[in-house]
Amino acid sequence: MAEIIFNNVNKYFFLQHQKTLKELVQAIFKKQKTLERVHALKNLNFFIKKGEVVGIVGKNGAGKSTLLKLIAGVSAPTSGSLEIKEMVSPLIELGAGFHPELTGRENIFLNGVILGLKEDYIKKKFNEIVAFSEIARFIDTPIKYYSSGMYMRLAFSVAIFTDPKILLVDEILAVGDTAFQAKCLTKMNEFKDKGVTIIFVSHALETVRAFCTRVLYLKKGELMYDGEVNKGIDQYINEK
Amino acid sequence: MRNNMLKYWELIKHLTLREIKGRYKQSFLGFFWIILNPFFQMVIMSFVFSTIMKQQGLGIPYPIFLYAGLLPWLFFSNSLGSAMNSLTSNSSLVKKIYFPREILVLATLVAKVFDFILAFIIFAILMLVFKINLSWYMLLYIPIFFLQFFFTYGLSLLLSALNLFYRDVQYLFDLVLTLWFYLTPVIYATEFFPEKYRFIFKLNPMSVFINAYRQVLFKGDFPKWESLVVGLLISLGLYLVSHRLFKKMEGTFADVV
Ligand SMILES: Nc1ncnc2c1ncn2[C@@H]1O[C@H](COP(=O)(O)OP(=O)(O)O)[C@@H](O)[C@H]1O
Ligand SMILES: [Mg+2]
């Protein structure tokens, strides 16, 4: 059964040339351009089944992040339809909604409910979350005093406990130290074994080869290849 | 399912707490400032306007009369000021995670209600000091406040969305607010104006609410129902239009924020 269905999906961005009403009015009088269209995703048709681990490859600006945003529901397609049958918990941004003045503890609750967790559940899992983050000593310190590494640890730990059915990962492995990256990969493998659908955007092609079961190759918003991992990556490398 | 706000109640709660805690943690003084700022404004305005207003025969001391209008007005203008930035200042959330965006606007307003309640404490004390008669009618203050909140929410939805696309909407609206303040009976009473101009106040929901507050607090009477119904209808119409526009634009918020 397909969990994610893309049906003739197009996404346009409208670049506003004027950021204020004042500029807009002036531009209209001078008959200047006000909007410019960017065709970021072109007529995409595919579906993703439960438990698939899909790598998305493509150059910068190919539309990878946009694709994830549509799946996450934060951005709407301009035309076409998109069906998502399960709860998506995007990992695209770690620590979204963190407030620097609040303590680690308070931010765990805040970020947890933002990611769709119930307060009771967070209370129950609280010790595990803190243990995973390895920052128990600083849990009652405002996070503005955290190093960026500590911040990422805390954020990732909360995200890990969201128990999503669909996991979206956009280049997060580019941040943090190697030890923590390894830990993330281990966790993602656990998700994979549990049958979670994973959509994985990465420039680390060797990781994609090892980890994914299918590859989508995007080029300027078009789907150039959809299928077997090594073939897809090879085609991408050849065309680069 | 996605439109069920009850499902999001914990999120609303924590976003509201974030607003409140974040602000008070930054400075302990901030806490007192929230209470004292409206009070000082009232004191200064009382000095400036009390001589002119004495002739009006308000029946109660001018500072109390003024405060009863100033507090709800400040709630209104402060709420709009924050709500207009509620989407832009939460750009990282808007860009990355789906939840109904009106929650950001709502949480901002609820945090302002907290400020309002704090500032109201001083007002309540002043009413005791000036020996205003207590009556059961005063309880009607609460449903009128809900109505004002609803009106503010509708306007906030509209303005926060517009401000996302054109960032000077907030500055333009500041000008509107300044004018609006003078067209609302905060520092004066509607009776100050000749009968034939008073229809302006009937069409201005803020005026309707402030008059209703004064009616239930000081006159020991029901508010004027027909005015309140007009206020309710305007609020409802505004909400329906704003909510629709907001939902229509919501899918592109993440693209422009
Ligand atoms: N919010 C936006 N507004 C306007 N254009 C955008 C926006 N986001 C992305 N784009 C454009 O859409 C295209 C795809 O971008 P993106 O999905 O971020 O690519 P990738 O993640 O593959 O690097 C690019 O041309 C980019 O400039
Ligand atoms: Mg990207």
Short mmCIF file of C-alpha atoms and ligand atoms in Angstrom, two decimals:
data_model
loop_
_atom_site.label_atom_id
_atom_site.label_comp_id
_atom_site.label_asym_id
_atom_site.label_seq_id
_atom_site.Cartn_x
_atom_site.Cartn_y
_atom_site.Cartn_z
CA MET A 1 0.00 0.00 0.00
CA ALA A 2 1.37 3.37 -0.99
CA GLU A 3 1.89 5.82 1.83
CA ILE A 4 2.93 8.81 -0.21
CA ILE A 5 1.40 9.50 -3.61
CA PHE A 6 2.47 12.30 -5.93
CA ASN A 7 -0.01 12.98 -8.72
CA ASN A 8 1.14 15.48 -11.37
CA VAL A 9 2.62 17.66 -8.66
CA ASN A 10 3.98 21.05 -9.66
CA LYS A 11 5.43 23.62 -7.37
CA TYR A 12 6.03 27.20 -8.33
CA PHE A 13 7.66 29.77 -6.12
CA PHE A 14 6.65 33.35 -6.63
CA LEU A 15 9.58 35.62 -6.09
CA GLN A 16 8.32 38.97 -4.89
CA HIS A 17 10.42 41.76 -6.27
CA GLN A 18 8.99 44.19 -3.77
CA LYS A 19 9.07 43.48 -0.08
CA THR A 20 6.88 46.38 0.99
CA LEU A 21 3.57 47.86 -0.08
CA LYS A 22 5.34 51.12 -0.75
CA GLU A 23 7.69 49.53 -3.26
CA LEU A 24 4.80 47.58 -4.74
CA VAL A 25 2.75 50.69 -5.42
CA GLN A 26 5.76 52.42 -6.97
CA ALA A 27 6.50 49.40 -9.15
CA ILE A 28 2.91 49.22 -10.37
CA PHE A 29 3.04 52.87 -11.38
CA LYS A 30 6.33 52.36 -13.20
CA LYS A 31 4.92 49.19 -14.76
CA GLN A 32 7.77 47.11 -13.41
CA LYS A 33 7.63 43.40 -12.82
CA THR A 34 6.20 42.45 -9.44
CA LEU A 35 6.33 38.66 -9.37
CA GLU A 36 8.63 36.12 -10.94
CA ARG A 37 7.84 32.45 -11.14
CA VAL A 38 10.30 29.70 -10.35
CA HIS A 39 9.23 26.23 -11.46
CA ALA A 40 10.79 24.24 -8.65
CA LEU A 41 9.10 20.86 -9.15
CA LYS A 42 7.90 19.73 -12.55
CA ASN A 43 5.03 17.33 -12.93
CA LEU A 44 6.12 14.72 -10.44
CA ASN A 45 4.43 11.33 -10.46
CA PHE A 46 5.51 8.57 -8.12
CA PHE A 47 4.48 6.75 -5.01
CA ILE A 48 6.38 5.51 -2.02
CA LYS A 49 5.39 2.39 -0.14
CA LYS A 50 5.58 1.70 3.54
CA GLY A 51 9.07 0.80 4.74
CA GLU A 52 10.90 2.05 1.69
CA VAL A 53 14.12 3.93 2.28
CA VAL A 54 14.33 6.47 -0.49
CA GLY A 55 17.43 8.53 -1.19
CA ILE A 56 16.96 11.78 -3.05
CA VAL A 57 19.95 13.02 -5.00
CA GLY A 58 20.51 16.01 -7.21
CA LYS A 59 22.53 19.18 -7.44
CA ASN A 60 21.92 22.25 -5.33
CA GLY A 61 18.69 23.87 -6.40
CA ALA A 62 17.31 20.68 -7.94
CA GLY A 63 14.26 20.79 -5.67
CA LYS A 64 15.16 18.21 -3.02
CA SER A 65 14.29 20.35 -0.02
CA THR A 66 11.13 21.55 -1.72
CA LEU A 67 10.04 17.97 -2.22
CA LEU A 68 10.49 17.27 1.48
CA LYS A 69 8.58 20.41 2.39
CA LEU A 70 5.61 19.26 0.37
CA ILE A 71 5.67 15.87 2.07
CA ALA A 72 5.99 17.51 5.47
CA GLY A 73 2.96 19.63 4.66
CA VAL A 74 4.62 22.96 5.37
CA SER A 75 4.31 24.05 1.76
CA ALA A 76 1.42 23.34 -0.58
CA PRO A 77 1.75 22.17 -4.20
CA THR A 78 0.72 24.74 -6.79
CA SER A 79 -1.07 22.12 -8.86
CA GLY A 80 -1.58 18.40 -8.75
CA SER A 81 -2.36 16.39 -5.68
CA LEU A 82 -0.41 14.83 -2.93
CA GLU A 83 -1.59 12.17 -0.57
CA ILE A 84 0.13 11.40 2.70
CA LYS A 85 -1.45 8.56 4.61
CA GLU A 86 0.62 8.52 7.77
CA MET A 87 1.95 10.90 10.34
CA VAL A 88 5.10 12.61 9.14
CA SER A 89 7.57 13.87 11.63
CA PRO A 90 10.09 15.98 9.84
CA LEU A 91 13.60 15.98 11.09
CA ILE A 92 14.36 18.72 8.63
CA GLU A 93 15.01 21.22 11.32
CA LEU A 94 16.39 20.11 14.61
CA GLY A 95 15.36 22.13 17.59
CA ALA A 96 12.66 24.07 15.81
CA GLY A 97 10.99 26.34 18.30
CA PHE A 98 13.73 26.15 20.89
CA HIS A 99 13.80 29.29 22.96
CA PRO A 100 17.25 30.42 24.12
CA GLU A 101 16.01 31.78 27.45
CA LEU A 102 14.35 28.50 28.44
CA THR A 103 16.18 25.60 30.03
CA GLY A 104 16.95 22.31 28.33
CA ARG A 105 14.13 20.73 30.28
CA GLU A 106 11.57 23.31 29.22
CA ASN A 107 12.73 23.12 25.64
CA ILE A 108 12.34 19.36 25.55
CA PHE A 109 8.65 19.79 26.36
CA LEU A 110 8.22 22.69 23.97
CA ASN A 111 9.98 21.01 21.07
CA GLY A 112 8.25 17.71 21.86
CA VAL A 113 4.74 19.12 21.54
CA ILE A 114 5.77 21.04 18.42
CA LEU A 115 6.81 17.71 16.93
CA GLY A 116 3.41 16.31 17.83
CA LEU A 117 4.13 14.43 21.05
CA LYS A 118 1.76 14.35 23.98
CA GLU A 119 2.89 15.91 27.21
CA ASP A 120 2.30 12.69 29.18
CA TYR A 121 4.42 10.76 26.74
CA ILE A 122 7.27 13.28 27.04
CA LYS A 123 7.11 13.02 30.83
CA LYS A 124 7.34 9.25 30.60
CA LYS A 125 10.26 9.32 28.19
CA PHE A 126 11.97 12.31 29.74
CA ASN A 127 14.83 10.42 31.37
CA GLU A 128 15.54 8.45 28.23
CA ILE A 129 15.62 11.61 26.15
CA VAL A 130 18.06 13.25 28.52
CA ALA A 131 20.20 10.14 28.68
CA PHE A 132 20.39 9.94 24.90
CA SER A 133 21.42 13.57 24.67
CA GLU A 134 24.26 13.11 27.19
CA ILE A 135 23.75 16.57 28.67
CA ALA A 136 21.99 15.64 31.91
CA ARG A 137 24.23 17.96 33.90
CA PHE A 138 23.01 21.03 32.03
CA ILE A 139 19.38 20.13 31.70
CA ASP A 140 18.27 23.03 33.91
CA THR A 141 20.53 25.59 32.27
CA PRO A 142 19.07 27.99 29.72
CA ILE A 143 20.10 26.70 26.32
CA LYS A 144 21.62 30.01 25.30
CA TYR A 145 24.65 28.82 27.31
CA TYR A 146 24.87 25.57 25.32
CA SER A 147 27.53 24.93 22.72
CA SER A 148 26.19 24.21 19.26
CA GLY A 149 27.10 20.57 19.74
CA MET A 150 25.05 20.32 22.92
CA TYR A 151 22.19 22.08 21.21
CA MET A 152 22.17 19.57 18.36
CA ARG A 153 22.33 16.66 20.77
CA LEU A 154 19.33 17.87 22.68
CA ALA A 155 17.38 18.59 19.53
CA PHE A 156 18.15 15.27 17.91
CA SER A 157 17.28 13.39 21.08
CA VAL A 158 13.79 14.87 21.17
CA ALA A 159 13.27 14.24 17.47
CA ILE A 160 14.30 10.61 17.88
CA PHE A 161 11.50 9.98 20.35
CA THR A 162 8.75 11.17 18.06
CA ASP A 163 8.08 7.68 16.73
CA PRO A 164 7.17 8.83 13.22
CA LYS A 165 5.78 6.57 10.51
CA ILE A 166 7.54 8.65 7.89
CA LEU A 167 10.92 10.12 8.58
CA LEU A 168 12.28 13.01 6.55
CA VAL A 169 15.98 13.68 6.74
CA ASP A 170 17.48 16.67 4.96
CA GLU A 171 21.26 16.77 5.18
CA ILE A 172 21.27 16.62 8.96
CA LEU A 173 24.30 14.41 8.92
CA ALA A 174 26.31 17.38 7.75
CA VAL A 175 26.27 18.77 11.28
CA GLY A 176 27.70 17.58 14.57
CA ASP A 177 30.86 15.63 15.31
CA THR A 178 31.59 12.23 13.80
CA ALA A 179 30.74 10.32 16.96
CA PHE A 180 27.31 11.87 17.07
CA GLN A 181 26.81 11.34 13.35
CA ALA A 182 27.52 7.67 13.86
CA LYS A 183 24.93 7.61 16.61
CA CYS A 184 22.39 9.22 14.29
CA LEU A 185 23.04 6.65 11.61
CA THR A 186 22.61 3.84 14.10
CA LYS A 187 19.30 5.33 15.13
CA MET A 188 18.20 5.67 11.53
CA ASN A 189 19.05 2.04 10.95
CA GLU A 190 16.84 1.14 13.89
CA PHE A 191 14.02 3.08 12.30
CA LYS A 192 14.67 1.29 9.03
CA ASP A 193 14.50 -2.11 10.74
CA LYS A 194 11.24 -1.12 12.40
CA GLY A 195 9.73 -0.54 8.98
CA VAL A 196 9.58 3.25 9.10
CA THR A 197 9.44 4.89 5.70
CA ILE A 198 12.50 7.09 5.32
CA ILE A 199 13.17 9.82 2.82
CA PHE A 200 16.75 10.80 2.91
CA VAL A 201 18.40 13.76 1.22
CA SER A 202 22.17 13.70 1.31
CA HIS A 203 25.24 14.66 -0.61
CA ALA A 204 27.07 11.76 1.01
CA LEU A 205 26.47 9.39 -1.90
CA GLU A 206 28.22 6.44 -0.25
CA THR A 207 25.85 6.68 2.69
CA VAL A 208 22.92 6.73 0.27
CA ARG A 209 24.28 3.63 -1.48
CA ALA A 210 24.66 1.76 1.79
CA PHE A 211 21.47 2.89 3.42
CA CYS A 212 18.74 3.37 0.80
CA THR A 213 16.60 0.87 -1.08
CA ARG A 214 15.57 3.24 -3.84
CA VAL A 215 16.80 6.46 -5.37
CA LEU A 216 15.05 9.43 -6.88
CA TYR A 217 17.29 11.64 -8.96
CA LEU A 218 16.08 15.20 -9.46
CA LYS A 219 17.45 17.63 -12.00
CA LYS A 220 16.09 21.17 -12.17
CA GLY A 221 12.82 20.02 -10.68
CA GLU A 222 12.38 17.06 -13.00
CA LEU A 223 12.47 13.45 -11.96
CA MET A 224 15.26 11.98 -14.11
CA TYR A 225 15.51 8.58 -12.50
CA ASP A 226 13.46 6.53 -10.09
CA GLY A 227 14.56 3.08 -9.06
CA GLU A 228 17.56 0.99 -8.20
CA VAL A 229 20.09 2.75 -5.97
CA ASN A 230 23.39 2.20 -7.74
CA LYS A 231 22.01 2.91 -11.20
CA GLY A 232 20.45 6.16 -10.03
CA ILE A 233 23.57 7.38 -8.34
CA ASP A 234 25.74 6.42 -11.30
CA GLN A 235 23.48 8.34 -13.66
CA TYR A 236 23.68 11.33 -11.35
CA ILE A 237 27.46 11.18 -11.18
CA ASN A 238 27.76 10.84 -14.97
CA GLU A 239 25.57 13.84 -15.62
CA LYS A 240 27.22 16.02 -13.01
CA MET B 1 -8.64 16.07 11.32
CA ARG B 2 -5.98 18.69 10.83
CA ASN B 3 -8.39 21.46 11.67
CA ASN B 4 -9.22 20.19 15.09
CA MET B 5 -7.82 22.87 17.38
CA LEU B 6 -8.53 20.80 20.48
CA LYS B 7 -5.99 18.30 19.28
CA TYR B 8 -3.46 21.11 19.37
CA TRP B 9 -4.30 22.35 22.80
CA GLU B 10 -1.00 21.22 24.33
CA LEU B 11 0.89 22.94 21.56
CA ILE B 12 -1.03 26.16 22.14
CA LYS B 13 -0.28 25.87 25.83
CA HIS B 14 3.45 25.39 25.40
CA LEU B 15 3.83 28.10 22.78
CA THR B 16 2.00 30.48 25.08
CA LEU B 17 4.21 29.50 28.00
CA ARG B 18 7.25 30.05 25.82
CA GLU B 19 6.09 33.59 25.08
CA ILE B 20 5.42 34.40 28.70
CA LYS B 21 8.42 32.69 30.26
CA GLY B 22 10.81 33.89 27.59
CA ARG B 23 9.80 37.45 28.23
CA TYR B 24 9.89 37.36 32.01
CA LYS B 25 13.11 35.46 32.18
CA GLN B 26 14.86 38.09 30.14
CA SER B 27 14.28 40.59 32.85
CA PHE B 28 12.63 40.40 36.21
CA LEU B 29 11.84 44.09 35.81
CA GLY B 30 9.88 43.23 32.70
CA PHE B 31 7.34 41.60 34.94
CA PHE B 32 6.69 44.82 36.83
CA TRP B 33 6.83 46.85 33.70
CA ILE B 34 3.87 44.95 32.27
CA ILE B 35 1.84 45.97 35.32
CA LEU B 36 3.18 49.45 35.77
CA ASN B 37 3.33 50.67 32.19
CA PRO B 38 -0.46 50.97 31.74
CA PHE B 39 -0.70 52.45 35.21
CA PHE B 40 1.82 55.20 34.44
CA GLN B 41 0.13 55.90 31.13
CA MET B 42 -3.14 56.28 32.99
CA VAL B 43 -1.57 58.62 35.57
CA ILE B 44 -0.05 60.87 32.91
CA MET B 45 -3.18 60.97 30.80
CA SER B 46 -5.25 61.72 33.88
CA PHE B 47 -3.11 64.77 34.57
CA VAL B 48 -3.39 65.95 31.01
CA PHE B 49 -7.08 65.41 30.43
CA SER B 50 -8.78 65.55 33.82
CA THR B 51 -9.51 69.28 33.74
CA ILE B 52 -11.19 69.06 30.35
CA MET B 53 -13.14 65.98 31.25
CA LYS B 54 -14.39 67.23 34.59
CA GLN B 55 -17.30 69.03 32.98
CA GLN B 56 -18.60 65.85 31.47
CA GLY B 57 -20.35 64.62 34.57
CA LEU B 58 -18.92 61.12 34.41
CA GLY B 59 -20.18 60.24 37.87
CA ILE B 60 -16.93 58.50 38.77
CA PRO B 61 -13.37 59.76 39.23
CA TYR B 62 -11.69 60.36 35.88
CA PRO B 63 -8.63 58.11 36.50
CA ILE B 64 -10.92 55.12 37.00
CA PHE B 65 -13.01 56.02 34.00
CA LEU B 66 -9.89 56.38 31.87
CA TYR B 67 -8.28 53.19 33.13
CA ALA B 68 -11.40 51.19 32.29
CA GLY B 69 -10.96 52.19 28.65
CA LEU B 70 -7.19 52.23 28.50
CA LEU B 71 -6.61 48.65 29.64
CA PRO B 72 -8.75 47.00 26.96
CA TRP B 73 -7.35 49.40 24.38
CA LEU B 74 -3.76 48.54 25.31
CA PHE B 75 -4.63 44.88 25.16
CA PHE B 76 -5.95 45.46 21.65
CA SER B 77 -3.03 47.46 20.32
CA ASN B 78 -0.31 45.40 22.02
CA SER B 79 -1.91 42.21 20.78
CA LEU B 80 -2.01 43.39 17.19
CA GLY B 81 1.56 44.61 17.42
CA SER B 82 2.82 41.20 18.53
CA ALA B 83 0.45 39.13 16.43
CA MET B 84 1.51 40.86 13.23
CA ASN B 85 5.02 39.53 13.82
CA SER B 86 3.98 36.14 15.11
CA LEU B 87 4.54 34.41 11.76
CA THR B 88 7.73 36.23 10.79
CA SER B 89 9.35 35.76 14.18
CA ASN B 90 8.60 32.03 14.10
CA SER B 91 10.03 31.53 10.64
CA SER B 92 12.00 28.43 11.59
CA LEU B 93 8.79 26.74 12.71
CA VAL B 94 6.77 27.88 9.74
CA LYS B 95 9.41 26.63 7.35
CA LYS B 96 9.91 23.23 8.86
CA ILE B 97 6.93 21.76 10.63
CA TYR B 98 3.29 21.56 9.79
CA PHE B 99 0.63 22.59 12.25
CA PRO B 100 -2.21 25.04 11.68
CA ARG B 101 -0.47 28.39 11.50
CA GLU B 102 -3.23 30.23 13.32
CA ILE B 103 -1.89 28.56 16.45
CA LEU B 104 1.09 30.93 16.37
CA VAL B 105 -1.24 33.90 16.25
CA LEU B 106 -3.47 32.47 18.94
CA ALA B 107 -0.60 31.71 21.33
CA THR B 108 0.68 35.26 20.98
CA LEU B 109 -2.70 36.65 21.89
CA VAL B 110 -3.18 34.33 24.84
CA ALA B 111 0.18 35.49 26.20
CA LYS B 112 -1.14 39.04 25.95
CA VAL B 113 -4.21 38.04 27.94
CA PHE B 114 -1.84 37.06 30.70
CA ASP B 115 -0.34 40.57 30.64
CA PHE B 116 -3.83 42.01 30.63
CA ILE B 117 -4.80 40.06 33.72
CA LEU B 118 -1.69 41.25 35.55
CA ALA B 119 -2.40 44.86 34.67
CA PHE B 120 -6.02 44.37 35.65
CA ILE B 121 -5.01 43.62 39.23
CA ILE B 122 -3.96 47.24 39.76
CA PHE B 123 -7.18 48.36 38.18
CA ALA B 124 -9.18 46.20 40.58
CA ILE B 125 -7.28 47.65 43.53
CA LEU B 126 -7.95 51.18 42.29
CA MET B 127 -11.64 50.43 42.00
CA LEU B 128 -11.65 49.38 45.64
CA VAL B 129 -9.70 52.48 46.64
CA PHE B 130 -12.18 54.71 44.83
CA LYS B 131 -15.04 52.78 46.40
CA ILE B 132 -16.77 51.71 43.20
CA ASN B 133 -19.90 49.72 44.09
CA LEU B 134 -19.54 46.01 43.48
CA SER B 135 -22.34 44.31 41.61
CA TRP B 136 -23.09 41.03 39.89
CA TYR B 137 -23.23 42.86 36.58
CA MET B 138 -19.46 43.13 36.77
CA LEU B 139 -19.21 39.45 35.89
CA LEU B 140 -20.44 40.36 32.42
CA TYR B 141 -16.99 41.86 31.91
CA ILE B 142 -15.71 38.38 31.10
CA PRO B 143 -18.00 37.51 28.16
CA ILE B 144 -17.46 41.01 26.74
CA PHE B 145 -13.72 40.42 26.97
CA PHE B 146 -14.13 37.14 25.10
CA LEU B 147 -15.91 39.05 22.38
CA GLN B 148 -13.11 41.61 22.22
CA PHE B 149 -10.61 38.77 22.07
CA PHE B 150 -12.49 37.24 19.17
CA PHE B 151 -12.49 40.54 17.31
CA THR B 152 -8.76 41.00 17.94
CA TYR B 153 -8.08 37.45 16.77
CA GLY B 154 -9.91 37.99 13.50
CA LEU B 155 -7.99 41.15 12.76
CA SER B 156 -4.70 39.52 13.81
CA LEU B 157 -5.16 36.64 11.38
CA LEU B 158 -5.59 39.04 8.51
CA LEU B 159 -2.75 41.38 9.42
CA SER B 160 -0.22 38.70 10.31
CA ALA B 161 -0.70 37.06 6.91
CA LEU B 162 -0.48 40.34 5.01
CA ASN B 163 2.58 41.39 6.95
CA LEU B 164 4.31 38.22 5.83
CA PHE B 165 4.07 39.28 2.20
CA TYR B 166 4.61 43.00 2.66
CA ARG B 167 6.66 43.87 5.70
CA ASP B 168 5.52 47.46 5.99
CA VAL B 169 1.92 46.49 6.75
CA GLN B 170 2.79 46.74 10.43
CA TYR B 171 4.02 50.31 10.09
CA LEU B 172 1.01 51.34 8.10
CA PHE B 173 -1.23 49.76 10.65
CA ASP B 174 0.53 51.65 13.46
CA LEU B 175 -0.74 54.83 11.84
CA VAL B 176 -4.23 53.39 11.61
CA LEU B 177 -4.08 52.46 15.29
CA THR B 178 -3.14 56.01 16.27
CA LEU B 179 -6.19 57.36 14.47
CA TRP B 180 -8.37 54.57 15.76
CA PHE B 181 -7.39 55.45 19.32
CA TYR B 182 -8.83 58.94 18.95
CA LEU B 183 -12.02 57.58 17.41
CA THR B 184 -12.54 55.30 20.38
CA PRO B 185 -13.89 56.60 23.70
CA VAL B 186 -10.82 55.84 25.78
CA ILE B 187 -9.96 59.28 27.12
CA TYR B 188 -13.45 60.69 26.68
CA ALA B 189 -17.04 59.50 26.87
CA THR B 190 -19.26 59.11 23.82
CA GLU B 191 -21.69 61.60 25.35
CA PHE B 192 -18.98 64.17 24.73
CA PHE B 193 -20.09 64.18 21.08
CA PRO B 194 -23.36 65.47 19.61
CA GLU B 195 -25.97 62.79 19.01
CA LYS B 196 -25.75 62.90 15.23
CA TYR B 197 -22.05 61.89 15.18
CA ARG B 198 -22.39 59.02 17.60
CA PHE B 199 -23.12 56.43 14.93
CA ILE B 200 -19.35 56.29 14.40
CA PHE B 201 -19.00 54.68 17.80
CA LYS B 202 -21.69 52.15 17.02
CA LEU B 203 -19.73 50.89 14.02
CA ASN B 204 -16.44 50.75 15.88
CA PRO B 205 -16.26 47.45 17.77
CA MET B 206 -13.57 48.76 20.14
CA SER B 207 -15.90 51.55 21.12
CA VAL B 208 -18.74 49.09 21.62
CA PHE B 209 -16.62 46.94 23.92
CA ILE B 210 -15.26 49.82 25.99
CA ASN B 211 -18.70 51.31 26.48
CA ALA B 212 -19.99 47.92 27.50
CA TYR B 213 -17.18 47.46 30.04
CA ARG B 214 -17.98 50.80 31.62
CA GLN B 215 -21.65 50.03 31.67
CA VAL B 216 -21.24 46.79 33.60
CA LEU B 217 -18.51 48.09 35.92
CA PHE B 218 -19.77 51.53 36.85
CA LYS B 219 -23.48 51.75 36.04
CA GLY B 220 -24.39 48.43 37.57
CA ASP B 221 -26.46 47.62 34.52
CA PHE B 222 -26.63 45.39 31.48
CA PRO B 223 -24.64 46.56 28.46
CA LYS B 224 -26.54 47.90 25.47
CA TRP B 225 -27.44 44.69 23.72
CA GLU B 226 -28.10 46.16 20.30
CA SER B 227 -24.58 47.69 20.24
CA LEU B 228 -23.05 44.43 21.38
CA VAL B 229 -24.89 42.55 18.64
CA VAL B 230 -23.41 44.93 16.07
CA GLY B 231 -19.99 44.35 17.62
CA LEU B 232 -20.56 40.60 17.49
CA LEU B 233 -21.66 40.66 13.86
CA ILE B 234 -18.68 42.74 12.78
CA SER B 235 -16.32 40.44 14.70
CA LEU B 236 -17.91 37.37 13.17
CA GLY B 237 -17.78 38.75 9.64
CA LEU B 238 -14.18 39.79 10.08
CA TYR B 239 -13.25 36.40 11.46
CA LEU B 240 -14.89 34.49 8.62
CA VAL B 241 -13.17 36.57 5.94
CA SER B 242 -9.79 36.62 7.68
CA HIS B 243 -9.79 32.94 8.49
CA ARG B 244 -10.60 32.07 4.91
CA LEU B 245 -7.87 34.26 3.49
CA PHE B 246 -5.42 33.01 6.09
CA LYS B 247 -6.12 29.38 5.22
CA LYS B 248 -5.87 30.11 1.54
CA MET B 249 -2.44 31.71 1.91
CA GLU B 250 -1.19 29.26 4.54
CA GLY B 251 0.32 26.87 1.98
CA THR B 252 2.73 29.56 0.81
CA PHE B 253 3.71 30.99 4.21
CA ALA B 254 6.73 28.70 4.32
CA ASP B 255 7.86 29.94 0.89
CA VAL B 256 7.96 33.61 1.75
CA VAL B 257 8.73 33.79 5.46
N1 LIG C 1 11.16 29.91 -0.58
C1 LIG C 1 11.59 30.01 -1.85
N2 LIG C 1 11.26 31.07 -2.61
C2 LIG C 1 11.66 31.14 -3.90
N3 LIG C 1 12.39 30.21 -4.51
C3 LIG C 1 12.76 29.12 -3.81
C4 LIG C 1 12.38 28.96 -2.45
N4 LIG C 1 12.88 27.79 -2.00
C5 LIG C 1 13.53 27.25 -3.04
N5 LIG C 1 13.47 28.03 -4.12
C6 LIG C 1 14.02 27.72 -5.46
O1 LIG C 1 13.53 26.46 -5.85
C7 LIG C 1 14.54 25.66 -6.41
C8 LIG C 1 14.71 24.37 -5.62
O2 LIG C 1 15.26 24.66 -4.34
P1 LIG C 1 15.54 23.55 -3.23
O3 LIG C 1 14.37 22.67 -3.13
O4 LIG C 1 15.98 24.24 -2.00
O5 LIG C 1 16.76 22.74 -3.86
P2 LIG C 1 17.77 21.70 -3.17
O6 LIG C 1 17.30 21.38 -1.81
O7 LIG C 1 17.75 20.53 -4.09
O8 LIG C 1 19.12 22.35 -3.16
C9 LIG C 1 15.77 26.55 -6.46
O9 LIG C 1 15.82 27.16 -7.72
C10 LIG C 1 15.52 27.57 -5.40
O10 LIG C 1 16.17 28.78 -5.71
MG MG C 2 18.27 21.66 0.08
#
